[in-house]
CSV table of C-alpha atoms in Angstrom, one decimal:
chain,number,residue,atom,x,y,z
A,29,MET,CA,53.5,3.9,3.6
A,30,SER,CA,54.8,6.2,6.7
A,31,LEU,CA,54.3,5.1,10.3
A,32,MET,CA,51.9,8.3,10.9
A,33,GLU,CA,49.7,7.1,7.7
A,34,HIS,CA,49.9,3.4,9.4
A,35,ALA,CA,48.1,4.5,12.6
A,36,ASN,CA,45.5,6.3,11.2
A,37,VAL,CA,43.8,3.3,9.3
A,38,LEU,CA,41.9,0.9,11.4
A,39,PRO,CA,42.3,-2.9,11.7
A,40,LEU,CA,40.4,-5.5,9.8
A,41,THR,CA,37.7,-6.9,12.5
A,42,ALA,CA,36.4,-9.8,10.2
A,43,VAL,CA,36.9,-11.2,6.6
A,44,ALA,CA,33.7,-13.4,4.9
A,45,TRP,CA,32.3,-14.6,1.6
A,46,SER,CA,29.2,-13.3,0.2
A,47,SER,CA,27.2,-13.9,-2.3
A,48,ASN,CA,26.1,-10.2,-3.8
A,49,PHE,CA,25.7,-6.8,-2.3
A,50,GLY,CA,22.4,-8.3,-0.7
A,51,SER,CA,23.8,-10.9,1.0
A,52,CYS,CA,26.7,-8.8,2.4
A,53,PRO,CA,26.0,-7.3,6.0
A,54,LYS,CA,26.1,-3.6,6.5
A,55,ASN,CA,29.1,-3.0,8.1
A,56,PHE,CA,31.1,-5.5,5.6
A,57,THR,CA,32.3,-3.6,2.8
A,58,LEU,CA,32.6,-5.9,-0.5
A,59,ILE,CA,35.7,-6.5,-2.8
A,60,SER,CA,33.7,-6.5,-6.3
A,61,ILE,CA,36.6,-5.3,-8.6
A,62,THR,CA,40.0,-6.1,-8.7
A,63,GLU,CA,42.8,-4.0,-8.7
A,64,ASP,CA,43.3,-4.5,-12.1
A,65,GLY,CA,40.0,-3.6,-13.2
A,66,ALA,CA,38.5,-7.2,-13.3
A,67,ALA,CA,35.3,-8.8,-11.7
A,68,ALA,CA,36.3,-10.4,-8.4
A,69,ASN,CA,33.5,-12.8,-8.6
A,70,PHE,CA,34.7,-16.2,-7.5
A,71,THR,CA,32.6,-18.8,-10.0
A,72,ARG,CA,32.4,-22.6,-9.7
A,73,GLY,CA,31.9,-22.8,-13.4
A,74,PHE,CA,31.7,-20.9,-16.7
A,75,ALA,CA,27.9,-20.1,-16.0
A,76,MET,CA,28.7,-18.0,-13.4
A,77,LYS,CA,25.3,-18.5,-11.5
A,78,SER,CA,26.7,-19.6,-8.2
A,79,GLY,CA,29.5,-16.5,-7.7
A,80,TYR,CA,31.2,-15.2,-4.6
A,81,TYR,CA,32.7,-12.2,-3.1
A,82,LEU,CA,35.0,-11.4,-0.4
A,83,CYS,CA,34.0,-9.0,2.0
A,84,PHE,CA,35.9,-7.5,5.3
A,85,SER,CA,35.1,-5.5,8.2
A,86,LYS,CA,36.7,-2.6,10.1
A,87,ASP,CA,33.8,-2.6,13.1
A,88,LEU,CA,35.5,-2.7,16.2
A,89,LYS,CA,32.3,-2.8,18.3
A,90,GLY,CA,33.2,-7.1,18.6
A,91,GLY,CA,36.7,-5.9,19.9
A,92,VAL,CA,38.9,-8.3,18.1
A,93,VAL,CA,41.0,-7.6,15.3
A,94,VAL,CA,42.9,-9.9,12.6
A,95,SER,CA,46.7,-10.1,13.2
A,96,ASP,CA,47.3,-12.5,10.1
A,97,ILE,CA,45.1,-14.2,7.0
A,98,GLN,CA,46.1,-16.8,5.0
A,99,ILE,CA,45.5,-19.5,2.0
A,100,ILE,CA,45.9,-23.0,3.1
A,101,SER,CA,44.9,-26.1,1.0
A,102,ASP,CA,42.3,-28.9,1.4
A,103,LYS,CA,45.0,-31.1,2.2
A,104,ASP,CA,46.6,-28.7,4.8
A,105,SER,CA,45.7,-28.6,8.5
A,106,ILE,CA,44.4,-25.5,9.6
A,107,PRO,CA,47.1,-24.1,12.3
A,108,HIS,CA,46.6,-23.6,15.6
A,109,GLY,CA,44.8,-19.8,16.3
A,110,TYR,CA,43.0,-19.9,12.9
A,111,SER,CA,39.3,-20.1,11.9
A,112,TYR,CA,38.0,-20.5,8.5
A,113,ILE,CA,36.2,-16.8,7.4
A,114,THR,CA,32.5,-16.7,7.8
A,115,GLU,CA,30.2,-17.3,5.0
A,116,TYR,CA,26.9,-15.3,4.0
A,117,LEU,CA,25.7,-17.2,1.1
A,118,ASP,CA,22.6,-17.5,-0.7
A,119,PRO,CA,21.2,-21.7,-0.3
A,120,LYS,CA,22.1,-22.4,-3.9
A,121,THR,CA,25.8,-21.3,-3.8
A,122,THR,CA,29.0,-23.1,-2.4
A,123,VAL,CA,32.5,-22.0,-1.5
A,124,SER,CA,35.4,-24.2,-2.8
A,125,LYS,CA,37.0,-26.2,-0.7
A,126,LYS,CA,40.2,-26.9,-2.8
A,127,LYS,CA,41.6,-23.7,-1.3
A,128,ARG,CA,40.6,-21.7,2.0
A,129,VAL,CA,41.0,-18.9,3.4
A,130,ILE,CA,41.8,-18.8,7.6
A,131,VAL,CA,42.0,-15.5,9.7
A,132,ARG,CA,43.7,-15.4,13.1
A,133,THR,CA,42.0,-12.7,15.2
A,134,PHE,CA,43.1,-11.5,19.0
A,135,PRO,CA,41.7,-9.2,21.4
A,136,VAL,CA,42.2,-5.1,20.0
A,137,ALA,CA,43.9,-4.2,23.5
A,138,SER,CA,46.5,-7.3,22.8
A,139,VAL,CA,48.1,-6.6,19.9
A,140,GLU,CA,49.6,-3.6,18.2
A,141,THR,CA,50.0,-4.3,14.7
A,142,ALA,CA,47.0,-6.0,12.3
A,143,VAL,CA,45.7,-6.5,8.6
A,144,LEU,CA,44.7,-2.8,7.6
A,145,ASP,CA,44.0,-4.2,4.3
A,146,ILE,CA,43.0,-6.8,2.1
A,147,LYS,CA,43.3,-6.5,-2.5
A,148,LEU,CA,42.3,-8.8,-4.8
A,149,THR,CA,44.2,-9.1,-8.6
A,150,ALA,CA,43.4,-10.4,-11.3
A,151,LYS,CA,47.2,-11.5,-13.2
A,152,SER,CA,50.0,-12.7,-10.8
A,153,LYS,CA,52.4,-10.8,-12.6
A,154,MET,CA,51.3,-7.5,-11.0
A,155,LEU,CA,52.5,-6.1,-7.9
A,156,LEU,CA,50.9,-3.9,-5.3
A,157,GLN,CA,53.4,-1.8,-3.4
A,158,HIS,CA,53.5,-1.9,0.1
A,159,TYR,CA,51.1,-5.2,0.2
A,160,THR,CA,51.9,-8.6,1.2
A,161,TYR,CA,51.5,-11.3,-1.3
A,162,VAL,CA,49.1,-14.1,0.6
A,163,GLY,CA,48.4,-17.0,-2.3
A,164,ASP,CA,46.5,-17.7,-5.1
A,165,ILE,CA,42.8,-18.8,-4.9
A,166,ASN,CA,40.5,-19.5,-7.8
A,167,GLY,CA,42.5,-17.5,-10.3
A,168,TYR,CA,42.9,-14.3,-8.1
A,169,VAL,CA,45.6,-13.2,-6.0
A,170,LEU,CA,45.0,-12.5,-2.2
A,171,TRP,CA,47.5,-9.4,-0.9
A,172,CYS,CA,47.4,-7.9,2.9
A,173,ARG,CA,48.6,-4.8,4.1
A,174,LYS,CA,50.2,-4.9,7.8
A,175,GLY,CA,50.9,-2.3,10.5
A,176,PRO,CA,50.5,-0.4,13.8
A,177,PHE,CA,46.8,0.9,13.8
A,178,SER,CA,44.8,3.3,15.5
A,179,SER,CA,42.2,2.4,17.9
A,180,PRO,CA,39.2,5.3,18.9
A,181,VAL,CA,39.2,6.3,22.1
A,182,PRO,CA,36.1,5.9,24.3
A,183,LYS,CA,34.3,8.9,24.9
A,184,ALA,CA,33.2,9.0,28.4
A,185,LYS,CA,29.5,10.0,28.8
A,186,PRO,CA,28.7,13.2,30.2
A,187,ARG,CA,27.2,12.5,34.0
A,188,SER,CA,24.6,14.7,35.3
A,189,VAL,CA,25.8,17.0,39.0
A,190,SER,CA,23.4,17.9,41.5
A,191,LEU,CA,23.8,21.1,42.8
A,192,GLU,CA,24.4,19.8,46.0
A,193,LEU,CA,27.4,17.8,44.5
A,194,HIS,CA,28.8,20.9,42.4
A,195,GLY,CA,28.7,22.9,45.5
A,196,LEU,CA,31.7,20.8,47.0
A,197,SER,CA,33.7,21.3,43.8
A,198,LEU,CA,37.0,22.0,44.5
A,199,ASP,CA,37.9,23.7,41.6
A,200,GLU,CA,38.9,27.1,41.7
A,201,PRO,CA,37.8,28.3,38.1
A,202,SER,CA,34.1,27.5,38.9
A,203,ALA,CA,34.4,28.4,43.0
A,204,PRO,CA,32.5,31.7,43.6
A,205,PRO,CA,34.5,34.9,44.8
A,206,ARG,CA,35.4,34.2,48.6
A,207,LEU,CA,34.0,36.9,51.0
A,208,PRO,CA,35.1,38.6,54.1
A,209,LEU,CA,34.8,36.1,56.9
A,210,GLN,CA,31.7,36.9,59.3
A,211,HIS,CA,30.8,35.6,62.2
A,212,ARG,CA,28.0,32.8,62.6
A,213,ASN,CA,25.4,32.7,65.4
A,214,VAL,CA,26.2,29.3,67.0
A,215,PRO,CA,23.2,27.4,67.9
A,216,ALA,CA,22.1,27.8,71.5
A,217,THR,CA,23.5,25.0,74.0
A,218,GLN,CA,20.4,22.2,74.7
A,219,PRO,CA,20.3,20.1,78.2
A,220,GLN,CA,22.8,17.7,77.3
A,221,SER,CA,22.7,13.7,78.0
A,222,ARG,CA,25.5,11.5,80.1
A,223,LEU,CA,28.0,11.9,76.6
A,224,SER,CA,26.6,15.2,75.3
A,225,HIS,CA,29.2,17.9,76.9
A,226,ARG,CA,32.5,17.0,75.7
A,227,ARG,CA,30.8,15.7,72.0
A,228,HIS,CA,29.3,19.2,72.2
A,229,THR,CA,32.3,20.8,72.9
A,230,LEU,CA,33.9,19.3,70.1
A,231,GLN,CA,31.0,19.7,67.6
A,232,VAL,CA,30.9,23.6,68.5
A,233,ARG,CA,34.9,23.6,68.0
A,234,ASP,CA,35.2,21.9,64.4
A,235,PHE,CA,32.0,24.0,63.5
A,236,LEU,CA,34.4,27.3,64.4
A,237,GLU,CA,37.2,26.1,62.8
A,238,THR,CA,35.7,24.9,59.5
A,239,SER,CA,33.5,28.1,59.0
A,240,GLY,CA,36.6,29.8,58.2
A,241,ASP,CA,38.6,27.1,56.1
A,242,SER,CA,37.8,26.4,52.3
A,243,SER,CA,38.3,22.5,52.3
A,244,VAL,CA,36.0,19.9,53.1
A,245,GLN,CA,35.5,18.8,56.7
A,246,ALA,CA,33.5,16.4,58.3
A,247,ILE,CA,32.6,15.3,61.8
A,248,THR,CA,31.9,11.6,62.3
A,249,ALA,CA,29.6,9.8,64.5
A,250,LEU,CA,32.5,8.7,67.2
A,251,ASP,CA,33.8,12.1,67.9
A,252,GLY,CA,33.3,13.0,71.5
A,253,VAL,CA,32.1,9.4,72.3
A,254,PRO,CA,34.3,7.8,75.5
A,255,PHE,CA,35.7,4.3,75.2
A,256,SER,CA,35.5,2.0,78.0
A,257,LEU,CA,35.7,-2.0,77.7
A,258,HIS,CA,32.0,-4.0,78.4
A,259,PRO,CA,32.1,-5.5,81.9
A,260,ASP,CA,31.6,-9.3,80.6
A,261,PHE,CA,35.1,-8.8,79.0
A,262,ASP,CA,36.6,-7.0,82.0
A,263,LEU,CA,38.9,-10.2,83.3
A,264,GLN,CA,40.0,-8.3,86.5
A,265,ALA,CA,36.2,-7.3,87.4
A,266,ASN,CA,35.1,-10.4,87.1
A,267,ASP,CA,37.8,-12.7,89.0
A,268,MET,CA,38.4,-14.3,85.7
A,269,ALA,CA,42.4,-14.0,85.7
A,270,LEU,CA,43.1,-16.7,88.1
A,271,GLN,CA,40.3,-19.2,87.1
A,272,LEU,CA,42.3,-19.0,83.3
A,273,ASN,CA,45.4,-19.1,85.2
A,274,SER,CA,44.5,-22.5,87.0
A,275,GLN,CA,43.0,-24.1,83.9
A,276,LEU,CA,45.9,-23.4,81.9
A,277,GLY,CA,48.3,-24.8,84.2
A,278,ASN,CA,46.4,-28.3,84.6
A,279,ILE,CA,47.4,-28.5,80.7
A,280,ARG,CA,50.1,-30.9,80.0
A,281,ILE,CA,52.3,-30.5,76.7
A,282,LYS,CA,53.4,-33.8,75.4
A,283,THR,CA,56.6,-34.2,73.7
A,284,VAL,CA,56.9,-35.7,70.2
A,285,LYS,CA,58.0,-39.2,71.8
A,286,ASP,CA,54.7,-39.3,73.9
A,287,ILE,CA,52.6,-38.8,71.3
A,288,GLU,CA,54.2,-41.3,68.7
A,289,ASN,CA,54.0,-44.0,72.1
A,290,GLU,CA,50.5,-43.2,72.6
A,291,TYR,CA,49.3,-43.3,69.1
A,292,ASN,CA,52.1,-46.2,67.8
A,293,TYR,CA,50.3,-48.6,65.6
A,294,THR,CA,52.5,-51.5,63.9
A,295,PHE,CA,49.6,-52.2,61.3
A,296,ALA,CA,50.9,-56.0,62.0
A,297,VAL,CA,47.4,-57.7,61.4
A,298,GLU,CA,47.2,-55.8,58.3
A,299,GLU,CA,50.8,-57.1,56.9
A,300,SER,CA,49.9,-60.7,58.4
A,301,ALA,CA,46.9,-60.7,56.0
A,302,ALA,CA,48.5,-59.3,53.3
A,303,LYS,CA,51.1,-62.0,53.7
A,304,ARG,CA,48.8,-64.8,53.5
A,305,ILE,CA,48.9,-67.3,50.3
A,306,ARG,CA,45.3,-67.2,48.8
A,307,PRO,CA,44.2,-70.4,48.9
A,308,SER,CA,43.6,-71.8,44.6
A,309,VAL,CA,40.2,-73.4,44.0
A,310,SER,CA,40.7,-76.6,42.2
A,311,THR,CA,38.7,-77.2,38.7
């Protein structure tokens, strides 16, 4: 199979046992017939009353894919990262424990190749092209096909755009035709407060500049506001500089030797107590 054909196939996301079509989940595909035309019913005995089938799913809603599938015996320990496949069985049905099917799953975004398909054959001499031999279990041979896979790209949900936001769009195709520039009436000046004269001048100038410019511009709340330091933090106004300098001058900087001499402790009492011989109690 070519690389392009591999990339168009969805990977397996789960493998499970099922008693019949009724117990098989809706998003699973049940393998009822082998590739050589035999019934794919894994029976416990000749009565065929407690059979079960192999099924698989390709539903990517869980976010994981099957990266490998193996068959181990009851004497083998399960490898790290693998798990037994799920069982959707009737209460009276039991899966044989002599050989178990195990799978390894990974998040869909962390792997590039995965198990794309599994098939069963009843005759061990039959070979399936482009498939890898996994093992035999209860008289059947399990095959798998691995390769790169394609994950569906999530579609973005359409979002409603209000008329105001739509008017701010910068897309040229949807923009209305530009009309000749016209002079706009500037609002009449109102009585200004302390901060109003400079701020009003900036607002009028920005209004005139932006009226003929197609780009989006805005006036922030700090435009035209004069900057000044609060009097409580003005050291020169409060004569705090001299006080701080006098306080800094009284700080004594100690050397390492001064600190060691001041806080030196020999632990002589503790050492003498530790060296004492504990008196023995006569019995």
